[in-house]
Amino acid sequence: MSISDQEKPTLIGLSPAQLSETFAALGVPEKARRMRSAQLWNWLYARGATEFDQITVISKELRATLAESYSLTRPEIVTEQVSADGTRKWLLRLEPDKPGGQGPLVETVYIPEPTRGTLCISSQVGCTLTCTFCHTGTQKLVRNLRPGEIVGQIMLARDRIGDWVGAEADNPTGLPEAERKITNIVLMGMGEPLYNFDNVRDAMAIASASDGLSFSKRRITLSTSGVVPEIPRWGEEANTMLAISLHAVRDELRDELVPINRKWPIAELLEACRQYPSLSNAKRITFEYVMLKDVNDSVADAKELVRLLKGIPAKINLIPFNPWPGAPYECSDWEQIETFAEVVNRAGYASPVRSPRGRDIMAACGQLKSESVKQSASERRAEAATT
Ligand code: SAH
Ligand code: SF4
């Protein structure tokens, strides 16, 4: 009996060494393994092959052998929504943990802008943390994503928007760099990426490999709520751009909004930022600050923010609060956001106010969750009904 592709392990997410081991297990002689791995890597990550049969540099026999035991499956797309502003959101089903079970659901968002395209990817299903303004924080952690599920989000986004080398018929040798649609990756979807450190690191190593997906580390940003002990390790082992979900300038308030602050307060967090490797004017840390009406949006807060960040090469990203059903906050008034931004600007920080994208499809920051939870609840009911 043949097994379906869905049940075969995917090769997406394996390191070059693991690919080489895969060839070894299939009986490929040692001296050919390196070359075979390099060929496969190129077809998977530079060209976006979805079937072994596309990889014609590998012999027909070896392709057939690979296809017997493995697949090139990405996370399965359950729904694709396109917002009026062009933002796209995919609801994805991951591998089930038990054979025959239902895989958990996670979301990925693509945000096109005139001069760049940003892909916002998830690192965990749910989150162990419980930031009070975040919708994902109301969903308990289901599980960590595997490297292939993290990098697979980039691959399926490229599949769907036609962003692979040679994706355009009149350009068989590849999309020139300048025409690439996805130019930036942000780890700002569901989950706390530093609590899935190894898998996120391994996935970003694949995403940044120059002979594959080829995203410069300057164009990959990891956002953390402040897992202080992991920040230096991330600097050492991955060293992508860093974003910090600050959101409050006093410990008392941050303890409430971002409860991880009780463990690692603002001073310790900012010290870890100061030590982050190779910071400069060209490589600045982004501080995210969600604008909550009458909670953290006063002029005094803005002044304190400027004072706290003194000496850190920083950008400040003011995020209008994106509401979700039952949220205990309101977004600050527009004039208040502008007043706040002005204080920050006058202190010399560029402080773009992040315009909410994809709100109509619940794809904006902190809104990710509802669909997946709804879906899994109805699935649970469906499952219960059929067993
Ligand atoms: N867990 C990581 C990354 C995911 S959250 C972190 O917290 O940094 C991505 C960003 O969206 C964070 O800055 C988060 O604080 C912000 N965010 C969460 N809920 C939001 C909401 N409802 N409105 C606006 N921003 C929100
Ligand atoms: Fe988790 Fe980030 Fe949401 Fe906090 S803001 S609950 S860390 S996803």
GROMACS .gro file of N, CA and C and ligand atoms in nm, residues 127 129-131 133-134 136-137 191-192 225, ligand 2:
model
   41
  127CYS      N    1   0.043   3.089   2.288
  127CYS     CA    2   0.156   3.153   2.355
  127CYS      C    3   0.144   3.123   2.504
  129LEU      N    4   0.261   3.321   2.724
  129LEU     CA    5   0.253   3.449   2.794
  129LEU      C    6   0.112   3.505   2.778
  130THR      N    7   0.082   3.603   2.859
  130THR     CA    8  -0.057   3.648   2.864
  130THR      C    9  -0.065   3.800   2.863
  131CYS      N   10  -0.001   3.862   2.765
  131CYS     CA   11  -0.008   4.007   2.755
  131CYS      C   12  -0.156   4.046   2.741
  133PHE      N   13  -0.326   4.290   2.621
  133PHE     CA   14  -0.382   4.357   2.503
  133PHE      C   15  -0.375   4.267   2.380
  134CYS      N   16  -0.323   4.145   2.396
  134CYS     CA   17  -0.294   4.061   2.279
  134CYS      C   18  -0.392   3.945   2.269
  136THR      N   19  -0.361   3.673   2.083
  136THR     CA   20  -0.292   3.543   2.089
  136THR      C   21  -0.272   3.501   2.235
  137GLY      N   22  -0.248   3.601   2.320
  137GLY     CA   23  -0.224   3.572   2.462
  137GLY      C   24  -0.342   3.509   2.533
  191GLY      N   25   0.289   3.365   1.897
  191GLY     CA   26   0.391   3.301   1.980
  191GLY      C   27   0.507   3.390   2.019
  192GLU      N   28   0.583   3.341   2.116
  192GLU     CA   29   0.704   3.411   2.162
  192GLU      C   30   0.823   3.334   2.105
  225SER      N   31   0.886   3.965   2.364
  225SER     CA   32   0.823   4.038   2.473
  225SER      C   33   0.924   4.066   2.585
  389SF4    FE1   34   0.256   3.619   2.343
  389SF4    FE2   35   0.365   3.832   2.215
  389SF4    FE3   36   0.099   3.813   2.246
  389SF4    FE4   37   0.254   3.864   2.456
  389SF4     S1   38   0.225   3.996   2.276
  389SF4     S2   39   0.084   3.716   2.450
  389SF4     S3   40   0.434   3.741   2.409
  389SF4     S4   41   0.227   3.674   2.128
   0.00000   0.00000   0.00000
